[in-house]
């Protein structure tokens, strides 16, 4: 839609990067306000958490994207390997951030599930802006549609095949942005109930995994950039099922957990 928002000579403000930056600033503010609730005792711990999440989330997301879409030695691999404007898989971000949250909680001796609830609520909130960035960049595009709300891309710099320029497409990026916003609103109430002691920790992260996994599974047939996995199943659907399984695992862990975990 708007892969480049502004240009000043050789300088460019990319739509994807701008959306990610805005979402990041707002998300970091929420996490800063909740730092005491998740057991962070000093500012250094907050910044260690933040930097670790950025590295693990974006690193995991970038690596999985390369594994899915670009083979070493191909032009796509060279294009995306060092790109900061594209090349990210949300599922890889889940994996990287989840591993870091567990390690960080053990290191700081704070409850894993309470930390995970805040981190993954913030991730869900940030994902709204991430999908808006995808919409601006033209990545994660939908299949052609005749529905009245189909979106047409005209900028040749948009990250979709040239053959789809000028063709009405499902706005799958906006479908996910709206879905994530609704999930975030619902899970905020759950997070507040956990803060007040009315619910045990763990429901937010489990709810996030289940909601996004189910939504992604349902929306995959509308996407135009899917990769086959097995039969009619796509890679995205397989990873969505993996998130649903992870949600179940969190719920089992939550039931067996002591208050300290």
Coordinates of C-alpha atoms in Angstrom, one line a residue:
X1 CA 0.0 0.0 0.0
X2 CA 2.7 2.5 1.2
X3 CA 6.0 0.6 1.3
X4 CA 7.8 4.0 1.6
X5 CA 6.1 6.7 3.6
X6 CA 8.6 9.5 3.2
X7 CA 11.7 10.2 1.1
X8 CA 14.3 12.8 1.8
X9 CA 16.9 12.4 -1.0
X10 CA 18.6 9.1 -0.3
X11 CA 16.8 8.7 3.1
X12 CA 13.6 6.7 3.2
X13 CA 11.1 6.0 5.9
X14 CA 9.7 2.6 5.3
X15 CA 6.0 1.9 6.3
X16 CA 6.9 -1.4 7.8
X17 CA 9.6 0.0 10.0
X18 CA 7.5 3.0 11.1
X19 CA 4.7 0.7 12.2
X20 CA 7.0 -1.6 14.1
X21 CA 8.7 1.4 15.8
X22 CA 5.4 2.9 16.9
X23 CA 4.2 -0.5 18.2
X24 CA 7.5 -1.0 20.0
X25 CA 7.4 2.4 21.8
X26 CA 3.9 1.8 23.0
X27 CA 4.6 -1.8 24.0
X28 CA 7.8 -0.9 25.9
X29 CA 5.9 1.7 27.8
X30 CA 3.3 -0.9 28.9
X31 CA 6.0 -3.2 30.0
X32 CA 7.8 -0.4 31.9
X33 CA 4.6 0.3 33.8
X34 CA 4.2 -3.4 34.7
X35 CA 7.8 -4.1 35.6
X36 CA 7.2 -4.2 39.4
X37 CA 4.2 -6.6 38.9
X38 CA 6.4 -9.2 37.1
X39 CA 9.1 -9.0 39.7
X40 CA 11.7 -6.8 38.1
X41 CA 13.5 -5.1 41.0
X42 CA 15.6 -2.6 39.2
X43 CA 15.9 -0.7 35.9
X44 CA 18.8 -2.9 34.7
X45 CA 16.6 -6.0 34.9
X46 CA 14.0 -4.2 32.7
X47 CA 16.5 -3.3 30.1
X48 CA 18.0 -6.7 30.1
X49 CA 14.5 -8.2 29.6
X50 CA 13.7 -5.7 26.8
X51 CA 17.0 -6.2 24.9
X52 CA 16.8 -10.0 25.3
X53 CA 13.2 -10.1 23.9
X54 CA 14.2 -7.9 21.0
X55 CA 17.1 -10.1 20.1
X56 CA 15.4 -13.5 20.7
X57 CA 12.0 -12.4 19.1
X58 CA 13.4 -10.8 16.0
X59 CA 16.3 -13.2 15.7
X60 CA 14.0 -16.3 15.9
X61 CA 11.5 -14.7 13.5
X62 CA 14.1 -13.8 11.0
X63 CA 15.7 -17.3 11.1
X64 CA 12.4 -19.1 10.6
X65 CA 11.5 -16.8 7.7
X66 CA 14.8 -17.6 6.0
X67 CA 14.2 -21.3 6.6
X68 CA 10.7 -21.0 5.1
X69 CA 11.2 -18.7 2.1
X70 CA 14.8 -18.5 1.2
X71 CA 17.5 -21.1 0.5
X72 CA 21.1 -20.3 1.0
X73 CA 22.7 -19.0 -2.2
X74 CA 19.5 -17.8 -3.8
X75 CA 18.8 -14.1 -4.6
X76 CA 16.0 -14.2 -2.0
X77 CA 18.4 -15.3 0.7
X78 CA 20.9 -12.5 0.0
X79 CA 18.0 -10.0 -0.2
X80 CA 16.4 -10.9 3.1
X81 CA 19.3 -12.2 5.2
X82 CA 20.5 -8.7 6.3
X83 CA 17.3 -6.8 5.6
X84 CA 15.8 -4.8 8.5
X85 CA 12.6 -3.9 6.5
X86 CA 11.3 -7.4 5.8
X87 CA 11.8 -11.1 6.4
X88 CA 10.1 -12.0 9.7
X89 CA 8.0 -15.0 10.8
X90 CA 5.8 -14.5 13.8
X91 CA 6.0 -18.2 14.7
X92 CA 9.8 -17.9 14.9
X93 CA 9.3 -14.9 17.2
X94 CA 7.1 -17.0 19.5
X95 CA 9.8 -19.7 19.7
X96 CA 12.7 -17.3 20.3
X97 CA 10.8 -15.2 22.9
X98 CA 9.4 -18.2 24.7
X99 CA 12.9 -19.7 25.2
X100 CA 14.2 -16.4 26.4
X101 CA 11.4 -15.8 28.9
X102 CA 12.0 -19.1 30.6
X103 CA 15.7 -18.6 30.8
X104 CA 15.3 -15.0 32.0
X105 CA 12.8 -16.0 34.7
X106 CA 15.1 -18.7 36.0
X107 CA 18.1 -16.3 36.0
X108 CA 16.2 -13.6 37.9
X109 CA 14.3 -16.1 40.1
X110 CA 10.8 -14.7 39.2
X111 CA 7.6 -16.6 38.3
X112 CA 7.8 -17.8 34.7
X113 CA 4.1 -17.7 34.0
X114 CA 3.5 -14.2 35.5
X115 CA 6.4 -12.9 33.4
X116 CA 5.1 -14.8 30.3
X117 CA 1.6 -13.3 30.7
X118 CA 2.9 -9.8 30.5
X119 CA 5.4 -10.5 27.8
X120 CA 2.9 -12.2 25.5
X121 CA 0.1 -9.7 26.1
X122 CA 2.6 -7.0 25.0
X123 CA 3.6 -9.2 22.0
X124 CA 0.0 -9.5 21.0
X125 CA -0.5 -5.7 21.3
X126 CA 2.7 -5.2 19.2
X127 CA 1.6 -7.7 16.6
X128 CA -1.4 -5.4 15.8
X129 CA 1.2 -2.8 14.6
X130 CA 3.3 -5.5 13.0
X131 CA 0.4 -6.5 10.8
X132 CA -0.3 -2.9 9.9
X133 CA 3.3 -2.7 8.9
X134 CA 2.8 -5.8 6.7
X135 CA -0.2 -4.0 5.1
X136 CA 1.9 -1.0 4.3
X137 CA 4.7 -3.0 2.9
X138 CA 2.5 -5.4 0.9
X139 CA 3.9 -8.6 2.5
X140 CA 1.7 -11.4 3.9
X141 CA -0.7 -10.5 1.1
X142 CA -4.0 -12.2 0.4
X143 CA -5.4 -14.1 -2.6
X144 CA -7.4 -12.3 -5.3
X145 CA -11.0 -11.6 -4.4
X146 CA -14.1 -10.0 -5.8
X147 CA -15.4 -8.9 -2.4
X148 CA -16.0 -5.2 -2.1
X149 CA -13.3 -4.7 0.6
X150 CA -10.6 -6.2 -1.6
X151 CA -7.3 -4.1 -1.4
X152 CA -5.3 -3.2 -4.5
X153 CA -1.6 -2.5 -4.5
X154 CA -0.1 -0.3 -7.2
X155 CA 3.4 0.6 -5.9
X156 CA 6.0 -1.6 -7.6
X157 CA 8.1 -1.5 -4.4
X158 CA 5.3 -3.5 -2.6
X159 CA 6.5 -6.9 -1.4
X160 CA 4.2 -9.0 -3.6
X161 CA 4.6 -10.6 -7.1
X162 CA 4.3 -8.0 -9.9
X163 CA 1.5 -10.0 -11.4
X164 CA -0.7 -9.1 -8.4
X165 CA -0.2 -5.3 -8.7
X166 CA -3.6 -3.8 -9.5
X167 CA -5.5 -6.9 -8.6
X168 CA -8.0 -6.8 -5.6
X169 CA -6.7 -9.0 -2.8
X170 CA -8.0 -10.2 0.5
X171 CA -6.6 -7.7 3.1
X172 CA -5.3 -10.6 5.2
X173 CA -2.9 -8.3 7.1
X174 CA -5.9 -6.2 8.3
X175 CA -7.9 -9.4 9.2
X176 CA -5.1 -10.3 11.5
X177 CA -4.6 -6.8 12.9
X178 CA -8.3 -6.6 13.9
X179 CA -8.3 -10.1 15.3
X180 CA -5.2 -9.4 17.4
X181 CA -6.7 -6.1 18.7
X182 CA -9.8 -8.0 19.8
X183 CA -7.8 -10.7 21.4
X184 CA -5.6 -8.1 23.2
X185 CA -8.7 -6.3 24.6
X186 CA -10.2 -9.6 25.9
X187 CA -6.9 -10.8 27.4
X188 CA -6.2 -7.5 29.1
X189 CA -9.2 -8.2 31.3
X190 CA -7.7 -11.6 32.1
X191 CA -4.4 -10.0 32.9
X192 CA -6.0 -7.6 35.3
X193 CA -7.9 -10.4 37.0
X194 CA -4.5 -12.2 37.4
X195 CA -3.0 -9.0 38.9
X196 CA -5.8 -8.9 41.4
X197 CA -5.4 -12.5 42.4
X198 CA -8.7 -13.7 41.0
X199 CA -7.0 -15.9 38.4
X200 CA -3.8 -17.8 38.5
X201 CA -1.0 -16.7 36.0
X202 CA -0.7 -18.5 32.7
X203 CA -4.1 -17.9 31.1
X204 CA -3.0 -14.9 29.1
X205 CA -0.1 -16.7 27.3
X206 CA -2.2 -19.8 26.8
X207 CA -5.1 -17.7 25.4
X208 CA -2.7 -15.8 23.1
X209 CA -1.3 -19.0 21.7
X210 CA -4.7 -20.6 21.2
X211 CA -6.4 -17.5 19.7
X212 CA -3.6 -16.7 17.3
X213 CA -3.0 -20.3 16.3
X214 CA -6.7 -20.8 15.5
X215 CA -7.0 -17.5 13.6
X216 CA -3.9 -18.2 11.6
X217 CA -5.2 -21.7 10.7
X218 CA -8.5 -20.3 9.6
X219 CA -7.0 -17.4 7.5
X220 CA -4.3 -19.4 5.7
X221 CA -6.6 -20.4 2.8
X222 CA -7.1 -16.6 2.1
X223 CA -3.3 -15.8 2.0
X224 CA -1.5 -15.7 -1.3
X225 CA 2.0 -16.4 0.1
X226 CA 1.4 -19.8 1.7
X227 CA 3.8 -22.8 1.5
X228 CA 2.6 -26.4 1.3
X229 CA 3.4 -28.7 4.2
X230 CA 1.5 -32.0 3.7
X231 CA -1.6 -32.5 1.5
X232 CA -3.8 -29.5 1.7
X233 CA -2.1 -28.3 4.9
X234 CA 0.2 -25.3 4.7
X235 CA 3.2 -24.5 6.8
X236 CA 1.3 -21.7 8.5
X237 CA -1.5 -24.1 9.4
X238 CA 1.0 -26.6 10.7
X239 CA 2.6 -23.9 12.9
X240 CA -0.9 -22.7 14.0
X241 CA -1.6 -26.3 15.2
X242 CA 1.7 -26.2 17.0
X243 CA 0.6 -23.0 18.8
X244 CA -2.6 -24.7 19.8
X245 CA -0.6 -27.6 21.2
X246 CA 1.6 -25.2 23.0
X247 CA -1.4 -23.5 24.5
X248 CA -2.6 -26.9 25.9
X249 CA 0.9 -27.5 27.3
X250 CA 0.9 -24.2 29.1
X251 CA -2.5 -25.0 30.7
X252 CA -1.2 -28.4 31.9
X253 CA 1.9 -26.7 33.3
X254 CA -0.2 -24.1 34.9
X255 CA -2.3 -26.7 36.8
X256 CA 0.8 -28.5 38.0
X257 CA 2.7 -25.3 38.9
X258 CA 3.5 -24.1 42.4
X259 CA 2.9 -20.4 43.1
X260 CA 6.6 -19.7 42.6
X261 CA 6.5 -20.8 38.9

